[in-house]
Coordinates of C-alpha atoms in Angstrom, one line a residue:
M1 CA -22.7 -10.6 -11.3
K2 CA -21.9 -8.2 -13.5
P3 CA -20.9 -4.9 -12.0
H4 CA -22.1 -1.8 -14.3
Y5 CA -19.6 0.3 -16.0
L6 CA -18.5 4.0 -15.0
A7 CA -20.4 4.0 -11.8
L8 CA -18.1 3.3 -9.1
A9 CA -20.1 0.7 -7.1
L10 CA -17.9 0.4 -3.9
L11 CA -18.7 -1.6 -0.5
V12 CA -18.0 0.3 3.4
L13 CA -18.0 -3.2 5.3
V14 CA -19.0 -2.7 9.3
G15 CA -17.5 -4.1 11.0
C16 CA -4.6 -4.8 21.7
K17 CA -3.3 -5.7 23.3
N18 CA 0.3 -6.2 22.4
Q19 CA 1.7 -8.1 24.7
E20 CA 5.3 -7.0 26.2
A21 CA 7.5 -5.4 23.6
D22 CA 11.3 -6.1 23.2
Q23 CA 13.1 -4.3 25.8
A24 CA 15.8 -3.5 22.8
E25 CA 13.3 -2.1 20.2
P26 CA 11.0 1.2 20.3
A27 CA 8.1 0.9 22.4
M28 CA 5.8 1.7 20.1
E29 CA 2.9 2.4 22.1
E30 CA 4.8 4.7 23.6
S31 CA 4.4 7.5 20.9
T32 CA 1.4 7.1 20.8
E33 CA -1.7 6.7 23.4
T34 CA -3.0 3.9 20.6
T35 CA -2.5 1.0 24.4
N36 CA -4.4 3.0 26.4
S37 CA -6.9 4.4 24.7
T38 CA -7.2 0.3 23.2
T39 CA -7.2 -1.1 26.6
D40 CA -9.5 1.8 28.7
K41 CA -12.4 1.4 25.4
G42 CA -12.5 -1.2 24.6
Y43 CA -11.1 -2.7 21.4
P44 CA -12.0 -1.7 17.4
T45 CA -14.7 -3.1 16.0
E46 CA -15.6 -1.0 13.2
V47 CA -12.5 -1.5 9.8
Y48 CA -11.8 1.3 7.8
F49 CA -11.2 2.1 3.8
G50 CA -9.6 4.6 2.0
D51 CA -6.3 5.6 0.4
T52 CA -3.5 6.8 1.5
H53 CA -1.5 7.8 -2.1
L54 CA -3.9 9.8 -4.2
H55 CA -2.3 12.6 -6.4
T56 CA -4.6 15.2 -7.8
E57 CA -3.2 18.1 -10.1
L58 CA -1.4 19.7 -7.4
S59 CA 2.1 17.1 -8.4
M60 CA 3.6 18.0 -11.2
D61 CA 3.1 15.2 -13.1
A62 CA -0.3 14.4 -13.0
G63 CA -0.4 17.7 -14.1
A64 CA 1.3 17.5 -17.1
F65 CA 0.0 13.8 -17.3
G66 CA -3.7 16.2 -17.9
N67 CA -4.7 15.4 -13.9
R68 CA -7.1 18.9 -14.0
L69 CA -9.0 17.6 -10.6
S70 CA -7.9 19.6 -7.9
V71 CA -7.4 18.4 -3.8
D72 CA -11.2 19.7 -3.6
D73 CA -12.8 17.7 -6.5
A74 CA -10.3 13.9 -5.0
Y75 CA -11.8 15.0 -1.5
R76 CA -15.7 14.9 -2.8
F77 CA -15.6 12.1 -4.5
A78 CA -13.6 10.0 -2.1
K79 CA -16.6 10.9 -0.6
G80 CA -19.6 9.7 -2.5
E81 CA -19.7 13.4 -4.7
E82 CA -20.1 13.4 -8.0
V83 CA -17.5 14.3 -9.8
T84 CA -16.1 14.8 -14.3
S85 CA -12.7 13.9 -14.8
S86 CA -10.2 15.2 -16.6
S87 CA -11.7 13.4 -19.3
G88 CA -15.1 14.4 -19.1
V89 CA -16.4 11.2 -18.0
T90 CA -18.4 11.8 -14.6
A91 CA -17.7 9.7 -12.1
K92 CA -18.7 9.2 -8.9
L93 CA -18.2 5.7 -6.0
S94 CA -21.8 4.4 -4.6
K95 CA -20.6 4.0 -1.9
P96 CA -17.6 6.7 -0.9
L97 CA -14.4 5.7 1.4
D98 CA -13.6 6.3 4.9
F99 CA -10.2 7.9 4.5
L100 CA -7.8 9.2 2.0
V101 CA -4.5 11.2 1.9
V102 CA -3.8 13.7 -1.3
A103 CA -0.3 12.7 -1.0
D104 CA 0.7 15.0 -3.7
H105 CA 4.5 15.1 -4.5
S106 CA 7.0 16.6 -2.3
D107 CA 8.7 17.8 -5.4
G108 CA 8.2 19.9 -7.8
M109 CA 5.6 21.8 -5.6
G110 CA 4.1 24.2 -7.9
L111 CA 6.3 23.0 -11.1
F112 CA 3.6 22.4 -13.3
Q113 CA 1.5 25.7 -12.6
A114 CA 3.9 28.0 -13.1
L115 CA 5.0 25.8 -16.3
M116 CA 1.5 26.9 -17.5
N117 CA 1.8 29.5 -16.2
N118 CA 5.0 30.3 -18.6
E119 CA 6.4 31.9 -15.2
E120 CA 9.8 33.7 -16.0
W121 CA 12.3 31.4 -13.7
V122 CA 10.9 28.1 -15.8
M123 CA 10.8 29.7 -18.7
E124 CA 14.0 30.8 -19.5
F125 CA 15.4 27.6 -19.1
E126 CA 15.7 24.7 -22.0
Q127 CA 13.4 22.5 -19.6
G128 CA 10.7 24.4 -19.1
R129 CA 10.0 25.8 -22.5
K130 CA 10.5 23.0 -23.6
W131 CA 7.5 20.9 -21.4
A132 CA 5.9 24.2 -21.0
D133 CA 5.5 23.5 -25.2
L134 CA 4.4 20.0 -25.3
I135 CA 1.4 20.8 -23.3
D136 CA 0.4 24.3 -24.7
E137 CA 0.5 21.3 -27.7
G138 CA -1.5 18.6 -26.4
K139 CA 1.1 16.7 -25.2
G140 CA 1.5 16.8 -21.6
A141 CA 2.0 12.8 -21.2
E142 CA 5.0 13.3 -23.6
A143 CA 6.7 16.3 -20.4
A144 CA 5.6 14.3 -17.9
V145 CA 7.8 11.3 -19.1
D146 CA 11.2 13.8 -19.8
L147 CA 10.0 15.6 -16.3
I148 CA 10.1 12.3 -14.7
K149 CA 13.0 10.8 -15.9
N150 CA 15.4 15.1 -15.9
F151 CA 13.8 14.0 -11.9
S152 CA 15.2 10.7 -11.4
Q153 CA 18.2 11.3 -12.8
G154 CA 19.1 14.3 -11.2
T155 CA 19.1 16.1 -14.3
M156 CA 16.5 19.3 -13.6
E157 CA 18.0 22.4 -14.9
M158 CA 16.0 24.0 -12.5
N159 CA 15.8 23.9 -9.3
P160 CA 11.9 22.3 -9.6
N161 CA 11.6 23.3 -5.0
T162 CA 11.4 27.1 -4.7
P163 CA 10.3 27.8 -0.7
E164 CA 6.8 30.8 -1.9
L165 CA 5.1 28.0 -4.1
M166 CA 6.2 25.6 -2.2
E167 CA 4.2 27.5 1.2
S168 CA 1.9 28.2 -0.9
V169 CA 0.5 24.3 -3.2
W170 CA 0.9 23.2 0.7
K171 CA -1.6 25.5 2.1
I172 CA -3.7 24.1 -0.1
T173 CA -3.4 21.1 0.2
I174 CA -3.7 22.3 4.6
D175 CA -6.9 23.6 3.6
G176 CA -8.6 21.0 1.9
A177 CA -8.3 18.8 4.4
E178 CA -9.3 20.9 7.5
K179 CA -12.5 22.4 4.1
H180 CA -12.9 17.9 4.3
N181 CA -12.1 16.6 7.8
Q182 CA -15.1 15.2 9.4
P183 CA -14.5 12.9 12.5
G184 CA -16.4 10.1 12.9
K185 CA -17.7 10.6 9.4
F186 CA -15.1 10.9 7.2
T187 CA -11.1 11.6 7.6
A188 CA -9.3 13.5 5.8
F189 CA -5.5 13.6 6.8
I190 CA -2.3 15.8 6.2
G191 CA 0.1 13.6 4.0
Y192 CA 2.6 13.8 1.1
E193 CA 5.1 11.8 -0.6
W194 CA 8.4 12.9 -0.6
T195 CA 9.9 11.8 -3.1
S196 CA 13.3 10.5 -3.2
L197 CA 14.6 8.7 -6.9
I198 CA 18.2 7.4 -6.4
A199 CA 19.7 6.8 -10.3
G200 CA 16.0 5.7 -10.9
N201 CA 15.6 3.4 -8.2
N202 CA 12.4 4.7 -5.9
L203 CA 12.6 5.6 -2.2
H204 CA 9.6 7.2 -2.2
R205 CA 7.5 7.6 1.3
V206 CA 4.0 8.6 2.0
V207 CA 4.0 11.5 5.1
I208 CA 0.9 11.1 7.6
Y209 CA 0.4 13.3 9.8
R210 CA -1.8 12.8 13.3
D211 CA -2.2 17.1 13.5
N212 CA -4.1 19.8 12.4
G213 CA -3.7 22.3 10.4
E214 CA -2.5 24.7 12.9
K215 CA 1.1 22.3 13.8
T216 CA 1.2 21.5 9.9
I217 CA 1.5 24.8 8.2
G218 CA 4.7 26.0 9.2
H219 CA 5.8 22.3 8.6
L220 CA 7.3 22.3 4.7
P221 CA 7.1 18.4 3.2
Y222 CA 10.7 17.8 3.4
I223 CA 12.5 17.7 0.2
A224 CA 14.5 15.3 -1.5
D225 CA 15.8 17.5 -4.1
V226 CA 19.0 20.6 -3.8
G227 CA 17.8 21.3 -0.7
G228 CA 17.1 17.6 1.1
S229 CA 18.2 14.4 0.3
P230 CA 17.0 11.3 -0.7
D231 CA 18.3 9.8 2.3
P232 CA 15.1 8.1 4.4
E233 CA 17.5 8.9 7.4
K234 CA 17.2 12.1 6.3
L235 CA 13.9 12.1 6.0
W236 CA 14.1 10.8 9.6
E237 CA 15.8 13.5 10.9
N238 CA 13.2 15.8 9.2
L239 CA 9.8 14.2 11.2
Q240 CA 11.8 14.1 14.3
S241 CA 12.6 17.4 13.8
Y242 CA 9.1 17.7 13.3
E243 CA 7.6 15.6 16.6
D244 CA 9.9 18.4 18.9
K245 CA 9.2 21.3 17.4
T246 CA 5.5 20.6 17.7
G247 CA 4.4 18.7 20.0
G248 CA 3.0 16.2 17.1
Q249 CA 2.9 12.8 15.5
V250 CA 3.9 11.8 12.1
L251 CA 4.8 8.3 10.4
A252 CA 5.5 7.1 7.2
I253 CA 5.0 4.9 4.5
P254 CA 7.1 3.0 2.6
H255 CA 6.0 3.2 -1.6
N256 CA 5.9 0.1 -2.9
G257 CA 9.6 -1.7 -3.7
N258 CA 8.7 -3.3 -7.0
L259 CA 10.7 -0.4 -8.5
S260 CA 13.1 0.7 -6.2
N261 CA 15.4 -2.0 -8.4
G262 CA 16.5 -3.9 -4.6
I263 CA 17.0 -1.1 -2.3
M264 CA 14.2 -0.3 -0.9
F265 CA 14.8 -3.7 2.0
A266 CA 18.4 -3.6 0.9
R267 CA 21.0 -5.0 3.6
T268 CA 22.8 -1.6 4.2
T269 CA 22.3 2.3 4.4
V270 CA 21.7 4.8 1.2
D271 CA 25.8 5.4 1.3
G272 CA 26.8 1.3 1.9
D273 CA 27.1 1.6 5.8
P274 CA 26.1 -1.6 6.8
F275 CA 23.1 -1.4 9.5
D276 CA 23.1 -0.4 13.1
L277 CA 21.3 -0.7 16.4
D278 CA 19.9 3.2 15.9
Y279 CA 19.4 2.9 12.2
V280 CA 16.4 -0.7 13.1
Q281 CA 15.3 1.4 16.0
R282 CA 14.8 4.5 13.9
R283 CA 13.6 2.4 10.9
Q284 CA 11.3 0.6 12.3
R285 CA 10.2 3.2 15.0
W286 CA 9.3 6.1 11.9
E287 CA 8.0 3.4 9.3
P288 CA 5.5 1.3 11.0
I289 CA 3.4 0.1 7.5
Y290 CA 4.6 -0.4 3.7
E291 CA 2.5 -0.5 0.8
I292 CA 1.7 -4.2 -0.5
T293 CA 0.3 -3.4 -3.1
Q294 CA -0.7 -0.8 -5.4
I295 CA -1.2 0.5 -9.1
K296 CA 2.2 -0.3 -10.2
G297 CA 2.2 -4.2 -8.7
D298 CA 1.7 -6.7 -5.9
G299 CA 4.3 -6.9 -3.8
E300 CA 3.6 -9.8 -1.1
A301 CA 5.6 -12.6 -2.9
H302 CA 8.4 -13.0 -6.5
P303 CA 8.2 -16.5 -8.2
F304 CA 12.3 -16.1 -7.8
L305 CA 11.5 -16.3 -3.9
S306 CA 9.3 -18.5 -3.3
P307 CA 9.1 -21.2 -5.9
N308 CA 7.0 -23.1 -3.7
D309 CA 4.3 -20.3 -3.7
E310 CA 1.8 -21.7 -7.3
F311 CA 0.3 -18.4 -5.0
A312 CA 3.2 -15.8 -5.5
D313 CA 3.4 -14.8 -9.6
F314 CA 0.3 -12.3 -9.2
E315 CA 0.7 -9.2 -11.6
N316 CA 4.8 -8.9 -10.4
W317 CA 5.9 -6.5 -12.1
D318 CA 9.9 -7.4 -12.2
F319 CA 11.4 -5.0 -15.5
G320 CA 13.4 -2.1 -13.3
N321 CA 13.5 1.4 -11.9
L322 CA 11.5 3.6 -12.6
D323 CA 12.6 5.0 -15.1
L324 CA 14.1 1.9 -16.4
S325 CA 17.1 3.3 -16.9
A326 CA 17.9 0.3 -15.8
V327 CA 16.9 -3.9 -15.7
K328 CA 16.1 -5.5 -12.5
T329 CA 17.8 -8.2 -11.7
N330 CA 17.1 -12.0 -9.7
E331 CA 19.7 -10.4 -7.3
M332 CA 17.5 -7.4 -6.6
L333 CA 14.1 -9.2 -5.4
E334 CA 15.1 -9.9 -1.9
G335 CA 15.3 -6.5 -1.3
E336 CA 11.8 -5.0 -2.8
Y337 CA 9.2 -8.1 -1.9
A338 CA 7.4 -7.8 1.8
R339 CA 7.3 -11.6 2.6
S340 CA 11.3 -11.8 1.1
A341 CA 11.8 -8.4 4.1
L342 CA 10.3 -10.2 6.2
K343 CA 12.5 -12.9 7.4
M344 CA 14.5 -9.9 6.2
G345 CA 14.0 -8.3 9.1
L346 CA 14.5 -11.4 11.6
Q347 CA 17.7 -12.2 10.5
F348 CA 18.6 -8.1 11.7
K349 CA 17.3 -9.5 15.4
G350 CA 18.9 -11.8 15.2
S351 CA 22.1 -9.9 14.7
L352 CA 21.4 -6.2 16.2
G353 CA 18.0 -7.6 18.1
V354 CA 15.8 -5.3 16.3
N355 CA 13.6 -6.2 13.3
P356 CA 14.2 -2.8 11.0
Y357 CA 11.4 -4.6 8.7
K358 CA 8.9 -5.0 11.4
M359 CA 5.9 -3.8 9.6
G360 CA 2.1 -3.9 8.5
F361 CA 0.6 -3.3 5.2
I362 CA -2.1 -1.4 3.7
G363 CA -2.7 -1.7 -0.3
S364 CA -2.9 1.9 -1.9
T365 CA -4.0 3.4 -5.0
D366 CA -0.9 5.9 -6.2
A367 CA -3.5 7.2 -8.9
H368 CA -2.5 10.4 -10.7
T369 CA -6.1 11.2 -10.9
S370 CA -6.9 12.4 -8.4
L371 CA -10.2 9.8 -8.1
A372 CA -9.6 7.8 -5.7
T373 CA -10.6 3.4 -6.3
A374 CA -9.6 0.0 -7.3
D375 CA -11.6 -1.5 -8.5
D376 CA -11.3 -4.1 -11.5
P377 CA -15.0 -3.0 -13.0
N378 CA -14.3 0.6 -13.0
F379 CA -10.8 1.8 -13.5
F380 CA -9.5 5.1 -14.2
G381 CA -6.2 4.0 -14.6
K382 CA -2.3 5.7 -13.7
A383 CA -2.9 9.2 -14.8
A384 CA -5.1 11.2 -16.2
N385 CA -4.0 10.1 -20.3
V386 CA -5.0 6.6 -19.9
E387 CA -8.9 7.1 -18.1
P388 CA -11.0 4.7 -19.9
Y389 CA -10.1 4.8 -23.9
K390 CA -10.9 2.2 -26.4
E391 CA -7.0 2.2 -26.9
R392 CA -5.1 2.7 -23.8
W393 CA -4.3 -1.1 -23.3
E394 CA -1.7 0.2 -25.1
H395 CA -0.3 2.8 -24.8
P396 CA 3.4 3.0 -23.2
F397 CA 3.2 4.0 -19.3
I398 CA 7.3 3.8 -19.3
E399 CA 10.2 2.9 -21.3
S400 CA 13.5 3.1 -22.9
E401 CA 15.5 1.2 -24.8
L402 CA 16.0 -0.4 -22.7
A403 CA 12.5 -2.0 -21.8
S404 CA 8.8 -0.7 -21.5
I405 CA 6.1 -0.7 -19.6
I406 CA 2.5 -1.1 -20.9
T407 CA -0.7 0.1 -19.8
W408 CA -2.0 -3.1 -19.2
Q409 CA 0.2 -4.2 -17.0
T410 CA -1.5 -1.1 -14.7
V411 CA -3.7 -2.9 -11.4
A412 CA -6.4 -1.5 -9.7
S413 CA -5.4 -1.9 -7.1
G414 CA -5.6 -1.3 -3.4
Y415 CA -7.0 -0.5 -0.6
A416 CA -5.6 1.0 3.1
A417 CA -8.0 -1.7 5.6
V418 CA -7.7 -0.2 9.3
W419 CA -8.8 -1.9 12.3
A420 CA -9.9 1.5 14.6
Q421 CA -12.1 2.2 17.5
E422 CA -13.9 5.6 15.5
N423 CA -13.2 7.0 12.3
T424 CA -10.8 9.7 13.3
R425 CA -7.4 11.2 12.5
E426 CA -6.4 10.5 16.0
S427 CA -8.1 6.5 16.4
L428 CA -6.9 5.7 12.8
F429 CA -3.4 6.8 13.1
D430 CA -2.9 5.4 16.3
A431 CA -4.6 2.0 14.9
M432 CA -1.3 2.9 12.0
M433 CA 1.5 2.3 14.4
R434 CA -0.4 -0.8 16.3
R435 CA -0.2 -2.0 13.0
E436 CA -3.6 -3.3 13.1
T437 CA -4.0 -2.7 9.5
Y438 CA -3.7 -4.4 6.6
G439 CA -3.8 -4.3 2.4
T440 CA -6.4 -5.5 -0.1
T441 CA -6.2 -5.3 -3.9
G442 CA -9.8 -3.6 -4.1
S443 CA -11.7 -5.6 -2.8
R444 CA -13.5 -4.5 0.9
M445 CA -13.4 -8.4 2.5
K446 CA -13.4 -7.8 5.8
I447 CA -10.4 -9.9 7.4
R448 CA -9.8 -11.1 11.5
F449 CA -6.6 -12.5 12.7
F450 CA -5.3 -13.0 16.3
G451 CA -2.5 -14.9 17.7
G452 CA -2.4 -16.8 20.9
W453 CA -1.3 -19.5 23.2
D454 CA -4.6 -21.7 23.7
F455 CA -7.4 -21.0 21.2
T456 CA -8.7 -24.2 19.8
D457 CA -12.6 -24.1 17.8
A458 CA -14.8 -23.8 20.8
D459 CA -13.3 -20.2 21.0
L460 CA -15.3 -19.7 17.5
E461 CA -18.9 -19.7 18.8
G462 CA -20.6 -16.4 21.3
D463 CA -17.8 -13.4 21.1
W464 CA -14.4 -14.5 19.5
V465 CA -13.5 -11.5 18.7
A466 CA -13.0 -10.6 22.4
N467 CA -12.0 -14.7 22.9
G468 CA -9.3 -13.0 20.0
Y469 CA -8.3 -9.8 21.8
E470 CA -8.8 -10.8 25.7
R471 CA -6.9 -13.7 25.1
G472 CA -4.9 -13.0 22.3
V473 CA -3.7 -10.4 20.2
P474 CA -4.6 -8.8 16.8
M475 CA -2.9 -8.2 13.9
G476 CA 0.5 -6.3 13.9
G477 CA 0.5 -8.2 18.0
D478 CA 3.8 -10.0 19.3
L479 CA 3.8 -13.3 20.9
K480 CA 6.0 -14.3 24.0
N481 CA 6.6 -16.0 26.9
G482 CA 4.7 -19.4 25.1
V483 CA 6.7 -21.7 27.3
D484 CA 5.3 -24.8 26.7
K485 CA 3.6 -23.7 24.1
T486 CA 2.1 -23.6 20.6
P487 CA 1.0 -20.5 19.4
S488 CA -2.7 -21.4 17.5
F489 CA -4.5 -18.4 15.3
I490 CA -8.2 -17.6 15.1
V491 CA -8.9 -15.4 11.1
H492 CA -11.7 -15.3 10.0
T493 CA -12.9 -13.5 6.8
L494 CA -15.7 -12.1 5.0
M495 CA -16.6 -11.7 1.8
D496 CA -17.9 -8.6 -0.2
P497 CA -20.1 -9.3 -2.1
D498 CA -20.1 -6.9 -4.5
Y499 CA -16.5 -8.9 -5.5
G500 CA -16.3 -12.7 -5.9
S501 CA -16.5 -15.2 -3.5
L502 CA -13.6 -16.5 -0.9
D503 CA -11.5 -19.1 -2.2
R504 CA -9.7 -19.9 0.5
I505 CA -7.5 -18.3 4.0
Q506 CA -3.3 -18.4 3.7
I507 CA -1.5 -18.6 6.7
V508 CA 2.5 -17.2 5.3
K509 CA 4.6 -17.9 8.1
G510 CA 8.6 -16.8 7.8
W511 CA 11.7 -18.3 10.5
L512 CA 14.9 -18.3 11.0
N513 CA 17.0 -21.0 11.7
A514 CA 19.8 -21.4 14.5
D515 CA 22.8 -20.9 11.3
G516 CA 21.2 -17.2 10.7
T517 CA 19.4 -18.9 7.4
T518 CA 15.6 -18.1 7.2
G519 CA 12.9 -20.3 5.8
E520 CA 8.5 -20.0 4.1
K521 CA 5.9 -22.4 4.8
V522 CA 2.5 -21.3 3.3
Y523 CA -0.3 -22.7 4.5
D524 CA -3.8 -23.2 3.2
V525 CA -5.4 -23.1 6.7
V526 CA -9.6 -23.1 5.0
W527 CA -11.4 -22.9 2.2
S528 CA -14.5 -23.6 0.1
G529 CA -16.3 -26.8 -1.4
D530 CA -15.3 -30.5 -0.9
R531 CA -11.4 -30.2 -2.5
Q532 CA -9.2 -32.3 -0.3
M533 CA -6.1 -30.8 0.3
D534 CA -3.6 -33.8 -1.3
A535 CA 0.0 -35.2 -0.2
N536 CA 1.7 -32.1 -0.6
G537 CA -0.5 -29.9 1.6
K538 CA -1.6 -28.2 -1.3
V539 CA -6.0 -27.7 -2.3
P540 CA -6.6 -27.9 -5.4
L541 CA -7.5 -24.6 -8.1
V542 CA -10.8 -23.6 -7.3
A543 CA -13.3 -23.0 -10.5
N544 CA -13.3 -20.5 -12.4
T545 CA -16.3 -18.8 -13.1
V546 CA -16.1 -15.8 -14.8
N547 CA -17.8 -15.3 -18.6
V548 CA -15.2 -13.6 -20.8
K549 CA -18.7 -12.9 -23.3
D550 CA -19.5 -10.5 -20.8
A551 CA -17.5 -10.2 -18.2
T552 CA -20.0 -12.2 -15.5
W553 CA -18.6 -14.2 -13.0
D554 CA -21.1 -16.6 -10.7
N555 CA -20.4 -17.3 -6.8
S556 CA -20.6 -21.2 -6.8
S557 CA -17.5 -22.3 -6.3
G558 CA -16.6 -19.8 -4.5
A559 CA -17.4 -18.9 0.0
P560 CA -19.3 -15.7 1.5
E561 CA -17.2 -16.3 5.2
L562 CA -15.1 -19.0 5.6
S563 CA -12.8 -19.0 9.7
T564 CA -11.1 -21.4 11.3
V565 CA -9.1 -21.7 14.2
W566 CA -5.1 -23.1 13.3
T567 CA -1.9 -23.9 15.1
D568 CA 0.5 -23.9 13.9
P569 CA 2.0 -28.1 13.5
D570 CA 5.6 -27.4 12.8
F571 CA 6.6 -25.1 15.5
D572 CA 9.8 -24.7 17.1
P573 CA 9.8 -22.1 20.1
S574 CA 13.6 -21.6 20.1
Q575 CA 12.9 -19.6 16.3
E576 CA 12.2 -16.3 15.3
A577 CA 8.8 -16.0 13.6
F578 CA 6.1 -14.8 11.8
Y579 CA 3.2 -15.3 10.5
Y580 CA 0.6 -13.4 8.6
V581 CA -3.2 -13.9 6.8
R582 CA -3.6 -13.7 1.8
V583 CA -7.2 -14.3 1.5
L584 CA -7.9 -15.6 -1.9
E585 CA -10.9 -14.7 -4.0
I586 CA -12.4 -16.9 -6.9
P587 CA -11.7 -15.4 -10.2
T588 CA -13.3 -12.2 -11.1
P589 CA -13.0 -10.5 -13.6
R590 CA -10.0 -7.6 -14.5
W591 CA -9.8 -4.5 -15.5
T592 CA -8.8 -5.3 -19.5
L593 CA -12.0 -7.9 -19.7
Y594 CA -14.0 -4.9 -19.0
D595 CA -12.2 -2.4 -20.9
K596 CA -12.4 -5.3 -24.3
V597 CA -16.5 -5.7 -23.1
N598 CA -17.0 -2.0 -22.5
L599 CA -14.9 -0.3 -25.0
G600 CA -14.5 -3.0 -27.3
A601 CA -11.1 -2.8 -27.1
E602 CA -9.0 -5.9 -29.1
M603 CA -6.1 -7.3 -27.1
P604 CA -4.0 -10.0 -28.4
D605 CA -3.8 -13.1 -26.1
N606 CA -1.1 -12.8 -23.9
V607 CA -3.4 -9.8 -21.8
P608 CA -5.0 -11.2 -18.3
M609 CA -8.5 -10.7 -18.6
T610 CA -9.2 -13.0 -14.9
M611 CA -7.4 -12.3 -11.4
T612 CA -8.2 -13.4 -8.4
Q613 CA -8.6 -10.1 -5.3
R614 CA -6.7 -10.3 -2.5
G615 CA -6.2 -9.7 0.8
Y616 CA -2.6 -9.0 3.3
T617 CA -2.5 -8.4 6.8
S618 CA -0.3 -7.1 8.6
P619 CA 1.8 -10.2 10.5
I620 CA 1.8 -11.1 13.9
W621 CA 5.4 -12.0 15.5
Y622 CA 6.9 -14.8 17.9
S623 CA 9.8 -14.5 19.8
P624 CA 11.4 -16.4 22.2
M625 CA 12.9 -13.8 24.3

């Protein structure tokens, strides 16, 4: 197979009952209409793919990097219309997305436009004049990096948040979403990215509203700089005030944690205080899902934390924080990766009764180009200055005296997949709140995952989805009250015809021991071909069919569809536990190989040319209480 370059080949794949929630934990169902709606109308039969994290020219860094595409351009591209990128390349999705969140930065709204226009309030500062001159000289990327570093360290001379500018930019954001929102066809969420940085450590959150412009227009994005706070607890207070004032609903999605230097999933608050019941309840309440993969690396697992997982070393970004003002240490890793956070969450559940890290998964791009695409064959890069050209692979993404990250290390990832009853703001938002979601690194594989107490192979016959909902819980749910029983799981995956076929499905389990320590194990539960599991429970690697001369592959070594019913062979009913699914495709060309073949780029041997696309479902939790 050989996808066509610049003919963005995306494919729409077509297509709870949560058991009783913990008494001490926040009643997520009570905050939305999700549970009743799902029960009344049946169960979701459609999975919708989208991007919850896209920046346009309105973000101060995106604009400086050279993005000249508007909010309107971003929506038109996501809906399948042809646009011309900021570097002059025509681009069009052959299959549109189902939903999009334009998530421009909360801080610095309108600042780039002020620099472009040489407005007096920024030109009175040396930094403003410097950045404006660099932009005029065609050195916008240099201005952007300097701006990012100064914002990261709190050394900006000006207050980047002017209420008048914020109001005008926020209105553009809302008007664009309202214009392009088409219930039943395409969902345009109103949202933004709260831009928290603490000494360069990234604590960003994407904020998404369930509501329309009438409710959101009067509530400006919460800022992290002067007049706001970089503390997530202050963001949650702001979200609570919005709901109290308007009766609306809103959630926050933590940014991929690998630029946080260990504080995204910390064991204490930003102020260094130990978690208390109020904190863990609010964290679970406001942050139901997590961005597990995106352009700035994959955040599921790390080989230092999971040495027995042969697939943990995947597109990890363990270099440092956002501005590389501090390099990474192994001690920081636990607070950055999803699996370690899930295990930490079990420990807090054991001590406080509530799991602050009870989160589902999604992927998204964090692209700053206004182009929501996570396709390796058509990778448009993180920012406008690294849109396709021959030498882009060696362009520094960020560098400091301590370290550097090069563009070839960026990842064409990812997408958010949401099981919902219809393509509307309300239905998709409710599905996110109940965590019936998964993330992929770019493929649109279709994954189902159910947990129950008495599933057998017979449940995969006939209407197995109905079986899953009727006698179990979907991804994101809870298993309880399984007296004298062992949990069993239905898992099913259908490949994306435009990507590689399926190598295997794995179930990742984590648990809490009686002494407060945690454990984890990865089970291969079903795989393609006639490979045999070895004595250590490992299935051999699948054949790599990628032809590096022409960036092609064939699907002979994988399967188009995999499914099974799996029963936990190591279940201990006394242990808190979680289970999530990781699906691996066969190896296919990485974006770097497409650049090599199609653009003639010459790269050293340490640049990877292939990758295995993945999908990560939200977990199902088991609690003995």
